[in-house]
Amino acid sequence: MKITILTGAGVSAESGLGTFRDAGGLWTQYDLNDVATPEGFARNPALVHDFYNARRANCAEASPNAAHEALAALAAGAHDVTLITQNIDDLHHRAGSPDVIHMHGELMRALCAQCDARWDAPLVMSPQDPCPACSAKATRPDVVWFGEIPYHMDAIAQAVATADLFVAIGTSAEVYPAAGLVELAQGQTLEINLEPSARANAFDAHRFGPATQVVPAWVAELR
Ligand code: APR
């Protein structure tokens, strides 16, 4: 079966990485306009680097959980699996998932806003860091901010439209274009989440509960 999976922050919540919109979530602690927009970065790059440095440190201390591991095992099995994530953490990789499509970028990568060069980010980044390619002091996390276009959208739309099964895991479906991908699905659709998302009605089937319990059980049934 061709299975296309989209994950969100909920899949990493039980690894200790905060989600965005839940109680105590990142966007209840920080103003996203200050730390997750190009305008915020232009206004105060040090504030933005501090925010992502803290998330990078948190991610480096975290470990993949049973949901990440079950998805990696599924991809290693007989099904043709495409794994797309909105998450910028590297827990899918560390769980052994090959070829994860990061539509919102990667916390562990850096980007030069001047020449577009990309490289592995140091744990701590600062506005003084020169670009290794052009030496400009315009380095930023390689993360897609609000108002910017997500990466790999053509491949993502293709993978969703041609799937026999499209599954969204651990996302509130509040942010587009990710939240609209279910509309492109021509096969079966399944939502796995702690609770119904904002687009729950668009899915054929639902499974609710913590990702570390529901995802391994679902994968075991499939395998
Ligand atoms: N297991 C399963 N689902 C969970 C768990 C869990 N343990 N904990 C939380 N959830 C669910 C919540 O119910 C919520 O629906 O995960 C979802 C997290 O939603 P958000 O915090 O909105 O995160 P996400 O949907 O990934 O955000 C999308 O928004 O802020 C931007 O770019 C950022 O990629 C992010 C995008």
Short mmCIF file of N, CA and C in Angstrom, two decimals, residues 11 28 30-31 34 42-43 54 57 68 77 82 95 114 118 123-124 126 141 144 150 155 170-171 173 190 194 209:
data_model
loop_
_atom_site.label_atom_id
_atom_site.label_comp_id
_atom_site.label_asym_id
_atom_site.label_seq_id
_atom_site.Cartn_x
_atom_site.Cartn_y
_atom_site.Cartn_z
N VAL A 11 3.51 14.54 17.79
CA VAL A 11 4.26 13.27 17.74
C VAL A 11 5.54 13.37 18.58
N THR A 28 2.04 30.23 23.60
CA THR A 28 1.45 30.87 24.78
C THR A 28 2.55 31.53 25.60
N TYR A 30 5.64 32.70 23.90
CA TYR A 30 6.36 33.63 23.02
C TYR A 30 5.39 34.22 22.01
N ASP A 31 5.67 35.46 21.58
CA ASP A 31 4.87 36.04 20.50
C ASP A 31 5.48 35.58 19.18
N ASP A 34 7.40 37.85 16.97
CA ASP A 34 8.76 38.24 17.33
C ASP A 34 9.79 37.18 16.95
N ALA A 42 14.30 40.55 11.40
CA ALA A 42 14.92 41.83 10.99
C ALA A 42 14.97 42.79 12.17
N ARG A 43 13.91 42.77 12.98
CA ARG A 43 13.84 43.67 14.14
C ARG A 43 14.86 43.29 15.22
N ALA A 54 17.55 27.77 22.34
CA ALA A 54 16.92 27.04 23.46
C ALA A 54 16.22 25.79 22.93
N ALA A 57 18.87 23.15 22.02
CA ALA A 57 19.39 22.48 23.22
C ALA A 57 18.38 21.46 23.74
N HIS A 68 7.69 7.72 17.01
CA HIS A 68 8.74 7.91 15.99
C HIS A 68 9.26 6.54 15.55
N GLY A 77 9.17 -1.63 6.37
CA GLY A 77 8.39 -2.81 6.03
C GLY A 77 7.97 -2.83 4.56
N THR A 82 5.77 7.46 2.59
CA THR A 82 6.36 8.79 2.49
C THR A 82 6.05 9.53 3.79
N ALA A 95 15.16 8.22 14.95
CA ALA A 95 14.43 6.96 15.14
C ALA A 95 14.68 6.01 13.98
N GLN A 114 21.54 35.85 2.89
CA GLN A 114 22.12 36.64 1.79
C GLN A 114 22.34 35.79 0.55
N ARG A 118 23.38 26.66 2.84
CA ARG A 118 22.88 25.90 4.00
C ARG A 118 23.99 25.03 4.56
N LEU A 123 25.20 24.27 17.87
CA LEU A 123 24.15 24.27 18.89
C LEU A 123 23.72 25.68 19.22
N VAL A 124 24.70 26.59 19.28
CA VAL A 124 24.39 27.99 19.60
C VAL A 124 24.72 28.86 18.39
N SER A 126 24.45 32.85 16.56
CA SER A 126 24.31 34.27 16.93
C SER A 126 24.34 35.14 15.68
N PRO A 141 18.31 30.35 11.41
CA PRO A 141 17.95 28.92 11.41
C PRO A 141 17.28 28.60 10.08
N VAL A 144 11.19 27.52 8.23
CA VAL A 144 10.21 28.29 7.46
C VAL A 144 9.34 29.07 8.44
N PRO A 150 6.42 27.07 2.51
CA PRO A 150 7.05 25.81 2.95
C PRO A 150 7.85 25.15 1.83
N ALA A 155 6.42 18.05 -4.33
CA ALA A 155 6.59 16.62 -3.98
C ALA A 155 5.55 16.21 -2.93
N GLY A 170 -0.76 13.98 15.13
CA GLY A 170 -0.26 14.97 16.08
C GLY A 170 -0.21 16.38 15.57
N THR A 171 -1.22 16.78 14.79
CA THR A 171 -1.27 18.17 14.34
C THR A 171 -2.66 18.76 14.58
N ALA A 173 -3.99 21.04 12.84
CA ALA A 173 -4.56 21.45 11.55
C ALA A 173 -5.03 22.91 11.59
N LEU A 190 -6.94 9.22 7.43
CA LEU A 190 -7.01 8.88 8.85
C LEU A 190 -6.35 9.97 9.67
N LEU A 194 -4.39 13.54 19.79
CA LEU A 194 -4.87 13.43 21.18
C LEU A 194 -6.37 13.72 21.24
N GLY A 209 -5.84 9.63 21.08
CA GLY A 209 -5.07 9.19 22.24
C GLY A 209 -3.62 9.62 22.09
#
